[in-house]
Amino acid sequence: QKEVEQDPGPLSVPEGAIVSLNCTYSNSAFQYFMWYRQYSRKGPELLMYTYSSGNKEDGRFTAQVDKSSKYISLFIRDSQPSDSATYLCAMRGYNFNKFYFGSGTKLNVKP
Amino acid sequence: ETGVTQSPTHLIKTRGQQVTLRCSSQSGHNTVSWYQQALGQGPQFIFQYYREEENGRGNFPPRFSGLQFPNYSSELNVNALELDDSALYLCASSLTSRGQGANVLTFGAGSRLTVL
């Protein structure tokens, strides 16, 4: 079993839709959760960072963490064609020196 | 503030050859991590360097080695290349205390290696 599982998609939605991206994980030691966006032929860029359980909002993006279920989500409101990219979840434990990444979900927002 | 830069951007090698990839970390960052991203997969941790020493290693064989220099730049060396080494190699820099506690990794654009 992989440490982090993520549906690879692709996920295709019309412009303006609400998008839900999800990851599950198996290691209860994970405490820090991140979402990265990766455009084609580019390196990942950090979108959201959350510590432990709860919600965090930043503009059109909301990150949710449910540690009891080992489940994290990223919601994108009013999705735009420029949001078309691969979204990677990542996580680490306290004092860990490495991040564990999901395999990424490819999102396509159609105009 | 400059970001993370990697070179070369693309390269093609044959099986058995050796390759060196280079990375300049973001200004103010003291830690460099290297990740391998196979096509359609998420990045996999290779190793991390802090204060010029390896500070943690993923499930990669010893033919993957690295260096960190006093200016925090870094190299990734891969010997005896295999076909499965074909991937995007990502360098990420961060600011840590004793190599731990990074919540933000700043990635470069990567070096895409093709092994024929």
Coordinates of C-alpha atoms in Angstrom, one line a residue:
Chain A
Q1 CA 0.0 0.0 0.0
K2 CA 1.3 3.4 -0.9
E3 CA 1.7 6.0 1.8
V4 CA -0.4 8.5 -0.1
E5 CA -3.2 7.6 -2.5
Q6 CA -4.6 10.1 -5.0
D7 CA -7.0 9.6 -7.9
P8 CA -5.0 10.3 -11.1
G9 CA -8.1 11.6 -13.0
P10 CA -8.1 13.2 -15.5
L11 CA -10.9 15.4 -14.2
S12 CA -12.6 17.5 -16.7
V13 CA -15.0 20.3 -15.6
P14 CA -16.6 23.4 -17.2
E15 CA -15.4 26.8 -16.3
G16 CA -17.0 28.1 -13.1
A17 CA -17.5 24.7 -11.6
I18 CA -16.5 23.7 -8.1
V19 CA -13.7 21.2 -8.1
S20 CA -13.0 18.7 -5.4
L21 CA -9.6 17.0 -5.2
N22 CA -8.8 14.3 -2.6
C23 CA -6.0 12.2 -1.1
T24 CA -6.0 9.5 1.5
Y25 CA -3.0 8.4 3.5
S26 CA -2.0 5.6 5.8
N27 CA 0.6 7.1 8.2
S28 CA -1.0 8.6 11.3
A29 CA 2.3 10.4 12.0
F30 CA 1.6 12.9 9.1
Q31 CA 0.8 16.3 10.6
Y32 CA 1.6 18.8 7.8
F33 CA -0.4 18.7 4.6
M34 CA 0.3 20.6 1.4
W35 CA -1.2 21.0 -2.0
Y36 CA 1.0 21.7 -5.0
R37 CA 0.1 22.7 -8.5
Q38 CA 2.2 21.6 -11.4
Y39 CA 1.8 22.9 -14.9
S40 CA 3.2 20.9 -17.8
R41 CA 7.0 20.9 -18.0
K42 CA 7.2 22.9 -14.8
G43 CA 8.2 22.2 -11.2
P44 CA 5.4 22.0 -8.5
E45 CA 4.4 25.2 -6.8
L46 CA 2.9 25.4 -3.4
L47 CA -0.8 26.3 -3.2
M48 CA -1.9 25.6 0.3
Y49 CA -0.4 24.4 3.5
T50 CA -2.4 23.1 6.6
Y51 CA -1.2 21.9 9.9
S52 CA -3.2 19.0 11.6
S53 CA -7.0 18.9 11.1
G54 CA -9.3 21.7 10.0
N55 CA -9.9 24.0 7.1
K56 CA -7.9 26.8 5.5
E57 CA -9.1 29.2 2.9
D58 CA -7.1 31.3 0.4
G59 CA -9.1 33.1 -2.2
R60 CA -10.8 30.5 -4.4
F61 CA -9.0 27.6 -2.7
T62 CA -10.0 25.7 0.5
A63 CA -8.0 22.9 2.0
Q64 CA -9.5 20.5 4.4
V65 CA -7.8 17.9 6.6
D66 CA -9.6 15.1 8.5
K67 CA -7.0 13.3 10.4
S68 CA -9.5 10.8 11.9
S69 CA -10.3 9.6 8.5
K70 CA -6.8 10.2 7.1
Y71 CA -8.3 12.2 4.3
I72 CA -7.5 15.6 2.8
S73 CA -9.3 17.7 0.2
L74 CA -8.7 20.7 -1.9
F75 CA -11.7 22.6 -3.2
I76 CA -11.4 25.1 -6.1
R77 CA -14.4 27.5 -6.5
D78 CA -15.2 29.3 -9.7
S79 CA -12.7 27.2 -11.6
Q80 CA -10.8 28.9 -14.5
P81 CA -9.1 27.5 -17.6
S82 CA -5.8 28.7 -16.0
D83 CA -6.4 26.2 -13.2
S84 CA -5.8 23.4 -15.7
A85 CA -2.8 21.5 -14.2
T86 CA -1.8 18.5 -12.2
Y87 CA -2.5 18.9 -8.5
L88 CA -0.3 17.0 -6.0
C89 CA -1.0 16.5 -2.4
A90 CA 2.0 16.2 -0.1
M91 CA 2.5 15.5 3.6
R92 CA 5.1 15.0 6.2
G93 CA 5.3 14.1 9.9
Y94 CA 6.8 16.2 12.7
N95 CA 10.6 16.3 12.3
F96 CA 10.4 14.4 9.1
N97 CA 12.9 15.6 6.5
K98 CA 11.0 14.4 3.5
F99 CA 7.6 14.9 1.9
Y100 CA 5.4 12.1 0.7
F101 CA 3.5 13.0 -2.5
G102 CA 0.5 11.6 -4.1
S103 CA 0.6 10.7 -7.8
G104 CA -1.3 13.8 -8.8
T105 CA -4.7 14.5 -10.3
K106 CA -4.8 16.1 -13.7
L107 CA -7.5 18.8 -13.9
N108 CA -8.8 20.2 -17.2
V109 CA -11.1 23.2 -16.9
K110 CA -13.0 23.8 -20.2
P111 CA -13.9 27.3 -21.3
Chain B
E1 CA 14.9 37.1 -4.7
T2 CA 15.9 34.4 -7.1
G3 CA 14.1 31.0 -7.3
V4 CA 15.5 27.6 -7.7
T5 CA 17.4 27.0 -11.0
Q6 CA 18.3 23.7 -12.4
S7 CA 20.5 22.6 -15.3
P8 CA 20.5 21.1 -17.8
T9 CA 16.8 21.3 -18.6
H10 CA 16.8 18.2 -20.9
L11 CA 19.4 15.6 -21.6
I12 CA 19.6 12.2 -23.3
K13 CA 22.0 9.5 -22.1
T14 CA 22.5 5.8 -22.9
R15 CA 22.5 2.9 -20.5
G16 CA 25.6 2.6 -18.4
Q17 CA 26.6 6.3 -18.7
Q18 CA 26.8 8.7 -15.8
V19 CA 25.0 12.0 -15.4
T20 CA 25.4 15.1 -13.2
L21 CA 22.5 17.5 -12.6
R22 CA 22.9 20.9 -11.0
C23 CA 20.8 23.1 -8.8
S24 CA 21.1 26.6 -7.4
S25 CA 18.9 27.0 -4.3
Q26 CA 16.7 30.0 -3.6
S27 CA 18.4 32.8 -1.8
G28 CA 18.1 32.4 2.0
H29 CA 17.5 28.7 1.9
N30 CA 20.0 26.3 3.5
T31 CA 18.6 22.8 2.6
V32 CA 18.4 21.1 -0.7
S33 CA 16.3 18.0 -1.5
W34 CA 16.2 16.0 -4.7
Y35 CA 13.1 14.2 -6.0
Q36 CA 12.6 11.9 -8.9
Q37 CA 9.3 12.2 -10.8
A38 CA 8.5 9.5 -13.2
L39 CA 5.9 10.2 -15.9
G40 CA 2.4 10.2 -14.4
Q41 CA 3.7 9.8 -10.9
G42 CA 4.3 12.1 -7.9
P43 CA 7.8 13.1 -6.8
Q44 CA 9.7 10.5 -4.9
F45 CA 12.3 11.6 -2.3
I46 CA 15.9 10.7 -3.3
F47 CA 17.9 12.5 -0.6
Q48 CA 18.4 15.8 1.3
Y49 CA 21.5 17.8 2.0
Y50 CA 21.9 20.1 4.9
R51 CA 25.2 21.8 5.8
E52 CA 26.9 19.9 3.0
E53 CA 26.1 16.5 4.4
E54 CA 23.4 14.0 3.4
N55 CA 20.6 14.3 5.8
G56 CA 18.2 11.5 4.9
R57 CA 17.8 9.2 1.9
G58 CA 14.8 7.6 0.2
N59 CA 14.7 4.1 -1.3
F60 CA 17.3 4.8 -4.0
P61 CA 20.5 2.7 -4.6
P62 CA 24.0 4.1 -3.9
R63 CA 24.6 4.9 -7.5
F64 CA 22.5 8.0 -6.8
S65 CA 24.8 10.4 -5.0
G66 CA 24.9 14.1 -4.3
L67 CA 26.9 17.0 -3.1
Q68 CA 26.0 20.3 -1.5
F69 CA 28.4 23.2 -1.7
P70 CA 29.1 26.1 0.8
N71 CA 26.8 28.4 -1.2
Y72 CA 24.0 25.8 -0.8
S73 CA 24.0 24.8 -4.4
S74 CA 23.9 21.1 -5.1
E75 CA 24.6 18.3 -7.6
L76 CA 22.9 15.0 -8.2
N77 CA 25.0 12.3 -9.7
V78 CA 23.7 9.1 -11.1
N79 CA 26.1 6.3 -12.2
A80 CA 25.5 3.3 -14.4
L81 CA 22.3 4.7 -15.8
E82 CA 19.4 2.3 -16.3
L83 CA 16.3 2.8 -18.5
D84 CA 14.1 3.2 -15.4
D85 CA 16.1 6.3 -14.5
S86 CA 14.3 8.2 -17.2
A87 CA 12.4 10.8 -15.3
L88 CA 12.1 14.5 -14.3
Y89 CA 14.6 15.2 -11.5
L90 CA 13.4 18.0 -9.3
C91 CA 15.5 20.0 -6.9
A92 CA 13.8 21.7 -4.0
S93 CA 15.3 24.2 -1.6
S94 CA 14.0 25.1 1.9
L95 CA 14.9 26.8 5.1
T96 CA 15.2 24.3 7.9
S97 CA 16.6 23.9 11.4
R98 CA 19.0 21.0 11.3
G99 CA 17.4 19.7 8.1
Q100 CA 13.9 19.4 9.6
G101 CA 10.7 21.3 9.8
A102 CA 10.3 22.5 6.2
N103 CA 6.7 23.2 5.3
V104 CA 7.5 24.9 2.1
L105 CA 9.6 23.4 -0.6
T106 CA 10.5 25.7 -3.5
F107 CA 11.0 23.6 -6.6
G108 CA 13.0 24.2 -9.7
A109 CA 11.6 23.4 -13.1
G110 CA 13.5 20.1 -13.2
S111 CA 15.9 18.3 -15.4
R112 CA 14.3 15.8 -17.8
L113 CA 16.5 12.8 -18.2
T114 CA 16.0 10.3 -21.0
V115 CA 18.0 7.1 -20.9
L116 CA 18.1 5.1 -24.1

